[in-house]
Structure formats: structure tokens, C-alpha cells
XYZ file of C-alpha atoms in Angstrom:
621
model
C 0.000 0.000 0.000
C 1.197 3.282 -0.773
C 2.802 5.560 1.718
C -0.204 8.273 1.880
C 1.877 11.049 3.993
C 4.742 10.331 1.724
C 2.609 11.341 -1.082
C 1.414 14.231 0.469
C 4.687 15.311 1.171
C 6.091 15.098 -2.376
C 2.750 16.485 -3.869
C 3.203 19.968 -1.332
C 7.191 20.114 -2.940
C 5.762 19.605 -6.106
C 2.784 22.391 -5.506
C 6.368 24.932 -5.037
C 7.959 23.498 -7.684
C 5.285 24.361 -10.558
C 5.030 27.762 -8.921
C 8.557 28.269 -9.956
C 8.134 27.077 -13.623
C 5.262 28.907 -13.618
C 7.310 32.372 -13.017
C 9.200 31.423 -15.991
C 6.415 31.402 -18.739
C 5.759 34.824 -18.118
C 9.539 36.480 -18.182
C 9.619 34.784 -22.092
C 8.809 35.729 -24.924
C 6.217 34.266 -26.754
C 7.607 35.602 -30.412
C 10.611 33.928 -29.693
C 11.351 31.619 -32.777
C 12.190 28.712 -30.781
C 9.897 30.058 -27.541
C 9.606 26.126 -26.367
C 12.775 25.509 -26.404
C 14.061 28.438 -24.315
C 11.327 28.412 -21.779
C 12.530 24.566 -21.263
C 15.541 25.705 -20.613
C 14.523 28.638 -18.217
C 12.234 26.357 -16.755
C 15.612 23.791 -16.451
C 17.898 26.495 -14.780
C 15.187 26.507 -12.018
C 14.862 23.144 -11.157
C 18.405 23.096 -11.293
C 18.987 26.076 -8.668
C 17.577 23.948 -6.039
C 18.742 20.971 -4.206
C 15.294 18.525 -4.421
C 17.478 15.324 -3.512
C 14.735 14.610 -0.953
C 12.228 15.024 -3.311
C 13.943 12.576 -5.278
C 13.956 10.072 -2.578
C 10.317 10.480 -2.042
C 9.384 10.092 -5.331
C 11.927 6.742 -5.516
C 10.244 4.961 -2.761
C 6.796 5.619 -4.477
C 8.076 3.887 -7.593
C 7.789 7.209 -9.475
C 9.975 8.528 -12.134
C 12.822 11.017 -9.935
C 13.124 13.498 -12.510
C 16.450 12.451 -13.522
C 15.761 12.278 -16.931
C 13.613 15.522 -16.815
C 15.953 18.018 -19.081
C 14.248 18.019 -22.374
C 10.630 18.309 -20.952
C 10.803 19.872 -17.334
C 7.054 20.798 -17.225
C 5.423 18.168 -18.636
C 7.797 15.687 -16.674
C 6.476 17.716 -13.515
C 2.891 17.916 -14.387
C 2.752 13.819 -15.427
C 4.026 13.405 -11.480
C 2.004 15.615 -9.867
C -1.067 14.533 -11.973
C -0.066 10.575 -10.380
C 0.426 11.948 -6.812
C -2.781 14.199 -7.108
C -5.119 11.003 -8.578
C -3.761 8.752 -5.792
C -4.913 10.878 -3.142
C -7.833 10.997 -4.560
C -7.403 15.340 -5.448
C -8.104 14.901 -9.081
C -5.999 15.713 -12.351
C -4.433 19.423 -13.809
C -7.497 21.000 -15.946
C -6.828 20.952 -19.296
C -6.966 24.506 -19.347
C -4.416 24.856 -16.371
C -1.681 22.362 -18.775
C -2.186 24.888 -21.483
C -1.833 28.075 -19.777
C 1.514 26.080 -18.618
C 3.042 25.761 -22.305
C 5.059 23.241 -21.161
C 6.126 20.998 -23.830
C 5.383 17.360 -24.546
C 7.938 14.651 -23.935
C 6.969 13.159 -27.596
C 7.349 16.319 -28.657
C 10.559 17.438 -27.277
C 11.735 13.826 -28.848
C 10.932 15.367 -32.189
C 12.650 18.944 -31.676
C 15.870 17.358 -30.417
C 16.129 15.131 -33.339
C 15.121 17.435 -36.166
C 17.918 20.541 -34.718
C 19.892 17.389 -34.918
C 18.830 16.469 -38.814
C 19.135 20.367 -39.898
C 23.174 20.388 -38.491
C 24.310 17.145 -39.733
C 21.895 15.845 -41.951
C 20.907 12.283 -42.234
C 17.823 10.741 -42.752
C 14.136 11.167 -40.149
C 14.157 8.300 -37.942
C 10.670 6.881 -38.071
C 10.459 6.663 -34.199
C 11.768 10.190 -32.814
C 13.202 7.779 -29.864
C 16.070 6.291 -32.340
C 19.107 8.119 -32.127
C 21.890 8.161 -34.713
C 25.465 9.584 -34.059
C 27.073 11.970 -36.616
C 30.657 11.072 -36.949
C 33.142 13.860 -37.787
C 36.724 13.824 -39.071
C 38.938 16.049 -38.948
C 40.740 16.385 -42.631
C 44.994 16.083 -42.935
C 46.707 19.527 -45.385
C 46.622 16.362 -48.298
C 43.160 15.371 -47.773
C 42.850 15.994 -51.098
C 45.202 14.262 -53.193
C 44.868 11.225 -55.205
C 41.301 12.304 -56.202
C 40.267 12.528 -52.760
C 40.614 8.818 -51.756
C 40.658 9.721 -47.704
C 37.477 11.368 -48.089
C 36.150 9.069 -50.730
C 37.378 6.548 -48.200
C 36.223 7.753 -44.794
C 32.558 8.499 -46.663
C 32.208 5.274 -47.551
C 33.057 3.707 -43.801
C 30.043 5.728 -42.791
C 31.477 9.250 -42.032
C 29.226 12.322 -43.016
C 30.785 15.154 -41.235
C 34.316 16.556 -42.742
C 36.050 19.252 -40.450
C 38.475 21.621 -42.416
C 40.220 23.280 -39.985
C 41.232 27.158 -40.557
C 44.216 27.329 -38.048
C 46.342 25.137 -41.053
C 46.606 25.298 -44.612
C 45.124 27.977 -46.619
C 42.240 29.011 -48.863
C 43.829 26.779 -51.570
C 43.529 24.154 -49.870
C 40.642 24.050 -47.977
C 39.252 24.382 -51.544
C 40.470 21.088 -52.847
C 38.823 19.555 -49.840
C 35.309 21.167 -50.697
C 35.688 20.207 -54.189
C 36.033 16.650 -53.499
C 33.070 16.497 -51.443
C 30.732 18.360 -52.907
C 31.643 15.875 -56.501
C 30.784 13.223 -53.683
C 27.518 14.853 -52.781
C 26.471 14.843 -56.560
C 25.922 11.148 -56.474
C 24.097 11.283 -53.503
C 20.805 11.192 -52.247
C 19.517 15.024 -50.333
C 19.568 13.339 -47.280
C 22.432 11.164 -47.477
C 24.670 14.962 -47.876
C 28.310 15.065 -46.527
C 28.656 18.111 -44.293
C 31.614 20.222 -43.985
C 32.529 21.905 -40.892
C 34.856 24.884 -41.417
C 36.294 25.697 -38.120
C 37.432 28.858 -37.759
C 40.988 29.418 -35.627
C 40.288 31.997 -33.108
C 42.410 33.850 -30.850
C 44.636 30.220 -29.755
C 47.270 31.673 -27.406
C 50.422 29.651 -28.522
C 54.353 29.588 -27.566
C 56.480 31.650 -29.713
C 59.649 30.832 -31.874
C 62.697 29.171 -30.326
C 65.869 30.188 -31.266
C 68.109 27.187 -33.703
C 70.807 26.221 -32.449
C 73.612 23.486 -34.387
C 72.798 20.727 -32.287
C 73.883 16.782 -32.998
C 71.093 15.009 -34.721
C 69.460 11.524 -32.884
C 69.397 8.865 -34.802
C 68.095 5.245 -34.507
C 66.686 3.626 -30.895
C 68.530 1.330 -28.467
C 65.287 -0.500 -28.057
C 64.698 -1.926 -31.363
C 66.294 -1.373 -34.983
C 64.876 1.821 -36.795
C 64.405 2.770 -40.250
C 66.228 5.793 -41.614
C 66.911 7.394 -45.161
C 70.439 7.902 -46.652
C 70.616 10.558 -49.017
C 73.396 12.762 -50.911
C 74.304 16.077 -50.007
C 72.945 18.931 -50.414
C 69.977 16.944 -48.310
C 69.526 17.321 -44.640
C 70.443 15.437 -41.560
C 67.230 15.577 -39.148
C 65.726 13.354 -36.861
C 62.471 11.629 -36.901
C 59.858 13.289 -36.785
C 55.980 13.606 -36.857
C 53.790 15.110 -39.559
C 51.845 18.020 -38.232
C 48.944 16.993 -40.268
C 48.655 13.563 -40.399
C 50.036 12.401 -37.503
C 52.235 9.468 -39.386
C 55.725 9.235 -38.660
C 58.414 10.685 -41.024
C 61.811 8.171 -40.728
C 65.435 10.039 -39.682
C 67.337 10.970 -42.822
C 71.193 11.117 -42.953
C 72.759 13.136 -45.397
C 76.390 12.176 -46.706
C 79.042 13.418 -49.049
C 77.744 12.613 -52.942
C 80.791 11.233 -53.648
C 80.456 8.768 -50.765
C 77.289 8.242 -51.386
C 77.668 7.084 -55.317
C 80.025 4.112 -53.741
C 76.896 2.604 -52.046
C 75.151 -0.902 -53.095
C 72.080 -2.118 -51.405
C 73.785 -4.848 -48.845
C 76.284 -2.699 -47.349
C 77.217 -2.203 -43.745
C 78.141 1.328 -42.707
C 79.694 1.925 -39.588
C 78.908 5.811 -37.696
C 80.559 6.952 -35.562
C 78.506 9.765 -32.931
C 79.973 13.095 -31.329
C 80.608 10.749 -28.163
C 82.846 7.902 -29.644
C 79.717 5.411 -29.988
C 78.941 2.900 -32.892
C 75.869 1.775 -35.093
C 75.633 -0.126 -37.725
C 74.069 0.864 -40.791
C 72.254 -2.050 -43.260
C 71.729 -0.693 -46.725
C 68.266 -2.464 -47.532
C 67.130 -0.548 -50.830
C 69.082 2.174 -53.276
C 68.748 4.239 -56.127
C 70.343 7.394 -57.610
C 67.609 10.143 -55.070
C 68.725 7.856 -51.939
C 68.948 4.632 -49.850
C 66.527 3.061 -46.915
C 68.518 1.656 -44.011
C 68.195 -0.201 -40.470
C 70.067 1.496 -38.016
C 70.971 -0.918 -35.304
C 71.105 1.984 -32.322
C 70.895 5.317 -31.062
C 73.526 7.796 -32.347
C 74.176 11.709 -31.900
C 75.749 12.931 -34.981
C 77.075 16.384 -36.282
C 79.185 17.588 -39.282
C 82.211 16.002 -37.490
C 80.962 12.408 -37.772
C 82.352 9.974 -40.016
C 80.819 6.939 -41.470
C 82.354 4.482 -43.136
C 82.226 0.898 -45.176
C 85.628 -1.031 -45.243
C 88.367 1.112 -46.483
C 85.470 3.309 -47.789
C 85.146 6.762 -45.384
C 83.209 9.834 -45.721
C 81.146 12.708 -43.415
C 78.169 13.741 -41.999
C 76.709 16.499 -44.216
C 73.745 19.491 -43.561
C 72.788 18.905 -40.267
C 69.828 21.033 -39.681
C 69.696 23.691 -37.219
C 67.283 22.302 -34.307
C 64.801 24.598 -31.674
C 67.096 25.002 -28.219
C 66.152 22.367 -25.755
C 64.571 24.095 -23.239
C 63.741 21.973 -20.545
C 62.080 23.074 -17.185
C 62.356 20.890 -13.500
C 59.742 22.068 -10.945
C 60.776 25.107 -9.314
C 62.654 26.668 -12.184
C 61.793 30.059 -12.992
C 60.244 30.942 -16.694
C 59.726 34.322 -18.071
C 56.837 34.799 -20.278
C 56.439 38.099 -22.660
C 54.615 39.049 -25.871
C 57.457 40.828 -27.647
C 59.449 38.660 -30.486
C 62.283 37.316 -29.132
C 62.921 34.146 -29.621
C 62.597 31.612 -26.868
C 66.087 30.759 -25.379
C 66.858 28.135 -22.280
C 68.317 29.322 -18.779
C 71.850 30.769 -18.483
C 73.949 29.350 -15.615
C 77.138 29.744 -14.189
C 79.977 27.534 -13.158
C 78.002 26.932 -10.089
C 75.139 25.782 -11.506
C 72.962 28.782 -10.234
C 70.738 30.526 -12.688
C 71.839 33.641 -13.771
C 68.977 34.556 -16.234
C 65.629 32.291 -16.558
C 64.582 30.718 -19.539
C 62.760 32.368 -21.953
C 59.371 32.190 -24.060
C 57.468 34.580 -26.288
C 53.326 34.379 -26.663
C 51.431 35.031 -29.247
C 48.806 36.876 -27.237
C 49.544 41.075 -27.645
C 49.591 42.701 -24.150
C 49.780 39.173 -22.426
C 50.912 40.939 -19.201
C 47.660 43.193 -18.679
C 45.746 40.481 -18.746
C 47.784 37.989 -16.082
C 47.518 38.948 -12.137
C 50.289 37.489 -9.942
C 49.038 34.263 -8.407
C 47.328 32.978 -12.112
C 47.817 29.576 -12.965
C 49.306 29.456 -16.292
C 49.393 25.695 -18.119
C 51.769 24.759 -21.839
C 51.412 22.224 -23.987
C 48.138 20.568 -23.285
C 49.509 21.025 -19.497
C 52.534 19.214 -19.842
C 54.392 22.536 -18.123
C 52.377 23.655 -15.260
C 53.375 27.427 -13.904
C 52.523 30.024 -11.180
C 52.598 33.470 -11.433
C 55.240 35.256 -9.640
C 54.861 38.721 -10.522
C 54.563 41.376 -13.219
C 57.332 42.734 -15.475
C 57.386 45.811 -18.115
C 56.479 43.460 -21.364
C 55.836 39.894 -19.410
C 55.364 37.781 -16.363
C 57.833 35.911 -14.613
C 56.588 32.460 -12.934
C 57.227 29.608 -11.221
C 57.257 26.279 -12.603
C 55.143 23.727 -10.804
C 54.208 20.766 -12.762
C 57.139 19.188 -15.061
C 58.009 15.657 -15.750
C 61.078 14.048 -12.875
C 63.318 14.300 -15.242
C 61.843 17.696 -17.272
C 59.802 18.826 -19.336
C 61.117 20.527 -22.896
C 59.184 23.556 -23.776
C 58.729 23.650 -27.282
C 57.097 26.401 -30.012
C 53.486 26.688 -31.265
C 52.409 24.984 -28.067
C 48.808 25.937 -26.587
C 49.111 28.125 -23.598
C 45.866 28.380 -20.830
C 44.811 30.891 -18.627
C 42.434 29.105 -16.435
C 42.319 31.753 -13.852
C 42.662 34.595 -16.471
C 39.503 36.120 -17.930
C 40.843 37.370 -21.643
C 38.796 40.493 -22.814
C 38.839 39.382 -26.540
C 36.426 38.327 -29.378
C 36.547 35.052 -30.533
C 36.510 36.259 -34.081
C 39.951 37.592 -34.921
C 40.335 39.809 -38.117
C 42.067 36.731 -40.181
C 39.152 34.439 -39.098
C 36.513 37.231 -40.762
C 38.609 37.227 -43.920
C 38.650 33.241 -43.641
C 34.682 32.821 -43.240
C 34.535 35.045 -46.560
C 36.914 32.891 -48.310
C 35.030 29.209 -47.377
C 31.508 30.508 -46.632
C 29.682 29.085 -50.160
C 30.677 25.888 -49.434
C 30.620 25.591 -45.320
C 27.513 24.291 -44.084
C 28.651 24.700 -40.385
C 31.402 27.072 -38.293
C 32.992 26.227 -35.392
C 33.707 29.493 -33.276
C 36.803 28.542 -31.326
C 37.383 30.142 -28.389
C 33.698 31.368 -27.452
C 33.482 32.978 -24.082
C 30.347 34.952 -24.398
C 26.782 35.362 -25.843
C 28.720 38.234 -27.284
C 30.649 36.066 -29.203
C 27.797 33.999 -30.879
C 26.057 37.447 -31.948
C 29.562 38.333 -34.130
C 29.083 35.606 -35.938
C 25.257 35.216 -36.160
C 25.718 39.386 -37.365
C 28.591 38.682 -39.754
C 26.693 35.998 -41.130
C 24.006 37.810 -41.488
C 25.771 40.959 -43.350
C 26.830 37.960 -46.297
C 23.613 36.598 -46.451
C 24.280 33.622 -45.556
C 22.160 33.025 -42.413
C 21.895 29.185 -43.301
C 24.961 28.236 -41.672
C 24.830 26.366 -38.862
C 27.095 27.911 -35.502
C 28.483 25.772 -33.240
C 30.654 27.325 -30.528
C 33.445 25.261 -28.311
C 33.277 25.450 -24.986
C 36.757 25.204 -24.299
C 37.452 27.657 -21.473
C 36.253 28.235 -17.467
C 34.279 31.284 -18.657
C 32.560 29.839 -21.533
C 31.449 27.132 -18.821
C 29.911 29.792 -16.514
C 28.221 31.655 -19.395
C 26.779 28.155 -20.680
C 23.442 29.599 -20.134
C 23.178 33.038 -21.843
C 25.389 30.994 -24.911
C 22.848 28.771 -25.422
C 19.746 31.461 -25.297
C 21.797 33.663 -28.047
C 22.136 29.967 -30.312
C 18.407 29.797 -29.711
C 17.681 32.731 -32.152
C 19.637 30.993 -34.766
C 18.140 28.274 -37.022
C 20.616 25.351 -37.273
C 23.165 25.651 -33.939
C 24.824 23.391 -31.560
C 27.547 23.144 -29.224
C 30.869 21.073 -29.060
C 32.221 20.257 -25.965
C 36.258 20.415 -26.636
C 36.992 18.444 -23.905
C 41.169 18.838 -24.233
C 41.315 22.536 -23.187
C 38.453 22.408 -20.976
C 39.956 19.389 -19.140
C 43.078 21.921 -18.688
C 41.022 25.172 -17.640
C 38.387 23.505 -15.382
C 40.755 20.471 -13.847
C 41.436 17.020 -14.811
C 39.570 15.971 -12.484
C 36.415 17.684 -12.612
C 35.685 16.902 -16.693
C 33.692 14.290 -16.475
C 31.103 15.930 -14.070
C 31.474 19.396 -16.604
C 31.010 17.541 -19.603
C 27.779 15.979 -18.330
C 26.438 19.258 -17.035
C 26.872 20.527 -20.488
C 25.603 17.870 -21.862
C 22.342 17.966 -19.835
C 21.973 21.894 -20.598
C 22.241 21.391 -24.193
C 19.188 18.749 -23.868
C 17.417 21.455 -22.203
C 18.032 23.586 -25.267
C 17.047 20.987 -27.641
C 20.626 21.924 -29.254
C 22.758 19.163 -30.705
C 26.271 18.424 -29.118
C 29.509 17.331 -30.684
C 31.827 15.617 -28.400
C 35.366 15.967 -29.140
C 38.734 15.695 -28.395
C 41.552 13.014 -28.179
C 38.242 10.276 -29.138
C 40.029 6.474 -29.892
C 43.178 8.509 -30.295
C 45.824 5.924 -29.647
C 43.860 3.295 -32.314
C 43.887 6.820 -34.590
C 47.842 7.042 -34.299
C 48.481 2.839 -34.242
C 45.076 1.140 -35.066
C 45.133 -0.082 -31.694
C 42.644 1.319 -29.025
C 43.485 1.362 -25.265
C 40.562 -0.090 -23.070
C 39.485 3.467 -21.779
C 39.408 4.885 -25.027
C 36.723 2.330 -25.937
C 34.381 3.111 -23.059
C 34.906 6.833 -24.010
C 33.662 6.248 -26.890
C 30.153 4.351 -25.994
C 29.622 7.107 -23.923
C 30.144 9.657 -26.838
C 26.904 8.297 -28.231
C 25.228 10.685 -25.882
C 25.980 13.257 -28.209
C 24.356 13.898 -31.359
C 28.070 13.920 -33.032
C 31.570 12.272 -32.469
C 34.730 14.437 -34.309
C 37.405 11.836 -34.489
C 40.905 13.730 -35.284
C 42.996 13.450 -38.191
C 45.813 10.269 -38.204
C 47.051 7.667 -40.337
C 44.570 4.799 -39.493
C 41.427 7.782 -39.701
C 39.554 5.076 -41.887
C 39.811 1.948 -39.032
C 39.248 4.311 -36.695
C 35.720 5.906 -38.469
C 34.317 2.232 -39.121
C 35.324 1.048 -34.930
C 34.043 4.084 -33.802
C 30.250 3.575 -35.963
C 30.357 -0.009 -34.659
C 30.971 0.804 -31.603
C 28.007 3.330 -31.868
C 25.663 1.145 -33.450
C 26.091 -1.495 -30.531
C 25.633 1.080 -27.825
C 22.292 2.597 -29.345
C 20.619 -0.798 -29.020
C 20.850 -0.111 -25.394
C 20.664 3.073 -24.829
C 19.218 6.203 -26.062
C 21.267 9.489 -25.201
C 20.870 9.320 -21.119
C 18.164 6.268 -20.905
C 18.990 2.781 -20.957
C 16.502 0.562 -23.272
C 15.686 -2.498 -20.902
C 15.788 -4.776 -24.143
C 16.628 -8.948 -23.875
C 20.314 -8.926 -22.482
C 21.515 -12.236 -23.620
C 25.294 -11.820 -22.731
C 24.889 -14.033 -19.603
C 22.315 -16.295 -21.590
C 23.762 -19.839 -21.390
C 21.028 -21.166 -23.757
C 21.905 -18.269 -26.159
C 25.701 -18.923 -25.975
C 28.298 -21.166 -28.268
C 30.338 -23.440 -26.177
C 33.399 -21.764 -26.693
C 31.677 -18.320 -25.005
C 31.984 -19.867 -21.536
């Protein structure tokens, strides 16, 4: 038998509950083009600025619904519960009349407006129950996306991809170009609804490390775990170490430049001996050669400069065009770093006999007036927070700090590297000048922007009022959260996307993880999450998704749970990387499995037959 004062108790909560939704139909406006949408999400903010835990617990030992899954349809979700308690005690149901004067929307209906905001950003075709969900994937595209016809997109289409993101802070109009022109020849064989999207993200005001100055340093060569692959080549090439592509990802061998005169004495077969700046060995194995160069197995690791000599028998020649390399630069905890936003290159600490540090290392920003911003005491992270540093105090053109997070052994700092301000609230626009010349130059093909770096509901109006200017107000806008502030402005962001008719959001998950904690993600991201289903706005989840099977086609174990739980979003961006095909298809598999069971934040009690011995081969058990 039901617990009658129990009931009585969660239908007086309730009674103050709907007052408080009530108070929110009347401060919105009923012009508003997507009016249900933001009075759901009004009507969200309050049940959210209240603890009703104990309502919760009520309603749990009545066997009622606790509201938990509430964001999409807070008033109707409220009215269907206090319509149950109200009928049990015997007080009769909400008039008709009273339910419309409440606006609230429908849970069927809120179904329907999530999935068709959905639809108009990444297109795809109407489910036939608005409970399905699909999951847009998203790649990001490599500078040579392009070449050979296309065959990465051609190839990533076909494994099920239908977002392509062309990212603004590389490359150049030229470019980008080439990668619209092989997708929309794509999209002429296809069905309307079966459209690849592109997703032009523009760059935004990314704070990054400046220059560092080259030094001649000895070039590393080879591994002492395991034999390594390296090119031989004739002078006037370039002795470098290996290295990674900036777009791709894929790893670009060591090359070792000789004499040419040495090097015409070669023959596939050969052993070379080098010898490195500190008196070590390696052997060399000549495996392939032709006149532009040879492919070798170095047996170990080796230093070399222009001094080294290599040689094959009686055979002997040099080490030729060593490049100049970026000064190592590497911090311990407690060193001291100065940070400025004039142009001088980056330089490492200068010490004396003793050891004791007689001028701090230096780095350059690419923020103007970085020090006006910065307040002694600021946290201050580089390089995805490898290098971790506290503000010390203020100097005339930069900040001197503390460094407080560095590998045992150090950390190297190293140029172009991301630089946060988590404690730091940046006065700027998200829409730099060379982003507004960008947007012109890809905006008739773009069917999406990204605005990097939104802080603001500011923000989103630049963009909604540039777009606007050019006429091309059927663009979708999706801003990344990527920063403390945006987080706290969540609210007012989403409101300004409301007025806009294709938007969503994209939680960027590797800045925010830096500027709101490690440790605290994972509660922000579902917060945002849970907002943007108030909205009815669509959500890309990104960031570092199935990123070691991206880089090696193999996944760790974590990486694969992060992904199932990506199919709460609406969209998945995978980043760019040699295996971006294998990745695309694992990632829609691993999708498709986890929308049997669940369906953004509810779990679909379907037949489980993984414990089913009955249902099992022999060899499962």
C-alpha cells in the first residue's frame, strides 16, 4: 500500500515546484522563434537552482519517475508526477486549461525537436520513431586530404562518415578548396539526405608559444630498443631526426645526409659503420638504393654532427647538412620561466659555473599585451599542461613564474604549443580579423562554423551578425566550450544559439579538461551535456576520441568506453591520423552497438543475452 503522507509530502514540494516554472512562462517571450525551447531551458535552470534530492527520494520509494531524466521536458515531466500523486490521493488531475496556460512541452514532442535541430546540423535521414538516435561522426581532414582524387574522403565516406572538419588554423584558402571540391563531386551522387557536411572551423584567438631560437645541435638517430628505419641521401639533403607530420600524424623516418661522392660508392647490402659526437657505434644495413637515396636499419641510437664519419671497409666519408634544431629548453619544478609578448625568440636558462641561474629561460606568446591580462598568483598551463606554472609577478612586457608541474626528469618547452589561462579572464572576441577574412573565403561551401574560443553570448552574436551581413544566415554555428568562462556563461550561450536556425555546441573536452581540472571533466562535460538537452541543441563531443587506435590502429581499453559514452551526443569528431579510416568504421560499430541499449541518457531495458547460457556457443563460456 502506498505511503499516503509520503505522497502528500512530495505532492506539497511539487505544488512549489510548478510555482517556480510557472514564473518562468511569463519572463519569455512568446515571439521567440524557438519560444519552447528556451522556456525549457529557463524552466531547467530553475529546477536546477535547487537541491530537491529529498524530493527525489520520495518520489523513488513511491516507484515514481525522480526526474532524472527531466531536461528536455521539465514541465510536462512535472505535471505527469504531480497529476499521479494528485489522482492517488484521490485530489483529481491538472485542468486541461491549467496544462495549457503552462506551455510546457510534450515529452513526444521534445523527442521530435531534439532530433530534427539534430537532422538540420548534420543531416541524415528522419528516424521513423523520434526515440532512435543516430550519431554523426566527424573527421577532422589532414593539409593532403585531397590528393589522389580525394581517396581519404572518398574513403572515410564510404566507412560511414558524413561530417568533414576543415580546420582554418592550417593550410590555406587553396587548400581548404580542394577539400570542398572533393566532397561536394561526392555529394552529386548522392541522395539530399544522405549529404556530406563540412565543418569549417574557424581558428580563433589560440594563445600559442612563440619561436625558439636554432641552435647546431647533434642530430638523434636510430633507438637502443629496437632497430629503426632511416633514409640515406646525398648532399645537399639534410640530416634531421624523426619526426611527426603536423597533419597527419604518421611518422616521417630520420634521414642522414652524406658526401655525394660517398654516397655514389653505395650498393644495397652494405654495412656502414657511424661513428657519434661521443665515440659510440651503429651499424648501418643498406636495404634498398637508387640514384635520389637509400633506406637503411640502423641498429642503435647515435648523436651525430658535421664532425661524424661513417664508413664501409676502407670506404670513409662525413656527416653532411645537419639542420639547425629549436634550443632544448627543458624546465624541473621550481625553475623560474619568463613569459612576454614581444618577439624574441625563446632561449633556455643561463647558468654559471656553479650551476645557479643567472637569467631564466625564456618564451614569447602570441597573445599582444599578455601581461595586462595575467595577475600574480594565475595559474598558467603549456602544452596541453605538460608545463604547469605560477605566477610570480609582473614585469614591463611579461610575467615571470614559477614552474610547478614538469616531468622528474623535465619537461622541454617547445614552439606553437597551446598556452591556458584558467584563472585569467581574456577580454577578446573570438573572431579575430584573419578568421573574418577566412569565413569570406570558405563561406559558399561551409555548411557549419565552429567558433573557437567562445566565451560569451557576445561572441555567438559576431558571428550570427557577420553571417548575417553575407547573407548567408543558413549556416549552422556551433561554438566550443573550451574555457572556465565559456562554462559559466553556458546559459546566456545557449539562449543567443536559440535565435539561430541550425546551432549546436561542441564540448572540446582537451582545453576544458586543462582550464576547469582534470579531475572535474567528467562531471562538466555531463552538465553541459544535460543543458544542451534542455536547449534541444545538438552536441559534438570531441577531443583526443580512440586517439591511440587513430595514431596505431590499436585502441586502449578506456578509449573504448569513451567512446560508448560519446553516443550521448548527437556527433563524435574523431581527429585526423594515419589509421582515420579503421578508426571511423570502430568508432560507428561501436556506436551502433551502444544505441541498441541506450538512447542518449536512458537505458533501453531490451533482452540482455550476454549471460544467456542457452543463447551462448560453447566456446563463449
Amino acid at each position: 500500500m502506498l505511503d499516503r503522507t509520503l505522497m502528500q509530502s512530495a505532492l506539497d514540494t511539487f505544488e512549489e515546484l510548478r510555482s517556480d516554472l510557472l514564473a518562468a512562462r511569463h519572463g519569455t517571450d512568446r515571439n521567440h522563434p524557438r519560444y519552447r525551447s528556451l522556456l525549457n531551458l529557463r524552466q531547467y535552470l530553475i529546477l536546477r537552482s535547487k537541491d530537491w534530492t529529498e524530493l527525489q527520494e520520495k518520489l523513488f520509494l513511491l516507484s515514481l519517475s525522480s526526474l532524472g531524466r527531466s531536461y528536455a521536458h521539465v514541465a510536462a515531466s512535472v505535471d505527469t508526477l504531480y497529476d499521479q500523486l494528485s489522482s492517488s490521493l484521490g485530489l483529481g488531475e491538472i485542468s486541461p486549461e491549467e496544462t495549457a496556460a503552462f506551455h510546457h512541452l510534450g515529452i513526444a514532442a521534445a523527442q521530435e525537436m531534439t532530433a530534427q535541430n539534430s537532422l538540420a546540423l548534420f543531416g541524415g535521414k528522419s528516424a521513423a520513431d523520434t526515440a532512435e538516435q543516430t550519431t554523426a561522426v566527424m573527421v577532422t581532414l589532414p593539409s593532403d586530404a585531397a590528393r589522389n582524387g580525394g581517396e581519404l574522403i572518398r574513403g572515410l565516406s564510404e566507412a560511414g562518415v558524413n561530417v568533414f572538419r576543415i580546420n582554418t588554423a592550417h593550410d590555406d584558402p587553396a587548400v581548404w578548396q580542394g577539400m570542398a571540391d572533393v566532397i561536394t563531386a561526392l555529394n552529386a551522387t548522392r541522395p539530399a539526405e544522405e549529404a556530406l557536411k563540412i565543418f569549417v572551423d574557424l581558428a580563433g584567438p589560440k594563445i600559442r608559444t612563440g619561436r625558439v631560437r636554432r641552435l647546431k645541435l647533434p642530430v638523434v638517430l636510430g633507438s637502443n630498443k629496437r632497430e629503426k628505419m632511416i633514409m640515406i641521401r646525398p648532399a645537399p639533403a639534410q640530416t634531421f631526426s624523426e619526426r611527426t607530420d603536423p597533419n597527419t600524424r604518421a611518422r616521417i623516418p630520420g634521414q642522414l645526409a652524406l658526401e655525394s661522392t660517398y654516397f655514389d660508392t653505395l650498393e644495397a647490402g652494405d654495412v656502414l659503420k657511424v661513428t657519434d659526437i661521443n665515440g659510440r657505434h651503429a651499424k648501418m644495413t643498406i636495404r634498398q638504393i637508387d640514384d635520389v637515396g637509400a633506406l637503411a636499419a640502423i641498429s642503435k641510437k647515435v648523436a651525430v654532427d658535421e664532425n661524424c664519419a661513417v664508413s664501409a671497409g676502407a670506404r670513409k666519408g662525413f656527416v653532411t647538412g645537419c639542420v639547425e634544431q629549436p634550443e632544448r629548453i627543458r624546465l624541473f619544478t621550481g625553475d623560474l620561466l619568463r613569459i612576454t609578448a614581444t618577439d624574441a625568440e625563446g632561449c633556455a636558462a643561463i647558468r654559471d659555473e656553479t650551476g645557479q641561474t643567472v637569467a631564466p629561460a625564456h618564451i614569447s606568446c602570441t597573445l599582444p599585451a599578455f601581461a595586462s591580462y595575467v595577475r600574480p598568483g594565475d595559474r598558467v598551463y603549456i602544452d596541453d599542461g605538460k608545463i604547469g606554472l605560477f605566477v610570480n609577478e609582473k614585469e614591463a612586457d611579461g610575467v615571470l613564474c614559477t614552474v610547478t608541474q614538469a616531468k622528474p626528469g623535465g619537461t622541454l618547452l617547445k614552439e606553437e604549443k597551446g598556452i591556458n589561462l584558467p584563472d585569467t579572464y581574456l577580454n577578446i572576441p573570438a573572431l579575430t580579423p584573419a578568421d573574418r577574412e577566412n569565413l569570406r573565403s570558405v563561406k559558399h561551401y561551409a555548411d557549419m562554423f565552429g567558433l573557437s574560443f567562445c566565451q560569451t553570448d557576445r561572441d555567438v552574436a559576431d558571428l550570427q551578425g557577420l553571417l548575417r551581413a553575407e547573407g548567408y544566415e543558413h549556416i549552422g554555428i556551433v561554438p566550443k566550450i573550451e574555457t572556465r568562462h565559456a562554462v559559466y556563461r553556458m546559459p546566456r550561450i545557449l539562449e543567443q544559439l536559440l535565435v539561430w536556425e541550425k546551432s549546436g555546441v561542441m564540448i572540446a573536452r582537451g582545453d576544458l579538461a586543462i582550464e576547469t581540472g582534470f579531475e572535474n571533466l567528467a562531471a562538466i562535460q555531463e552538465s553541459l551535456l544535460d543543458l544542451c538537452s534542455a536547449a534541444h541543441l545538438p552536441v559534438i563531443w570531441a577531443t583526443q576520441v580512440l586517439e591511440s587506435q587513430m595514431k596505431n590502429n590499436l585502441p586502449s581499453r578506456a578509449e573504448i568506453t569513451d567512446a560508448a559514452m560519446a553516443g550521448r551526443a548527437e556527433c563524435v569528431m574523431l581527429n585526423k591520423g594515419p589509421f582515420a579510416i579503421d578508426t571511423a568504421g570502430a568508432l560507428l560499430r561501436i556506436l551502433d552497438r551502444v544505441h541498441q541499449s541506450f538512447r542518449k541518457n536512458r537505458q533501453l531495458l531490451r533482452k540482455e543475452t550476454l549471460w544467456s547460457v542457452a543463447d551462448a556457443p560453447e566456446d563463449r563460456l
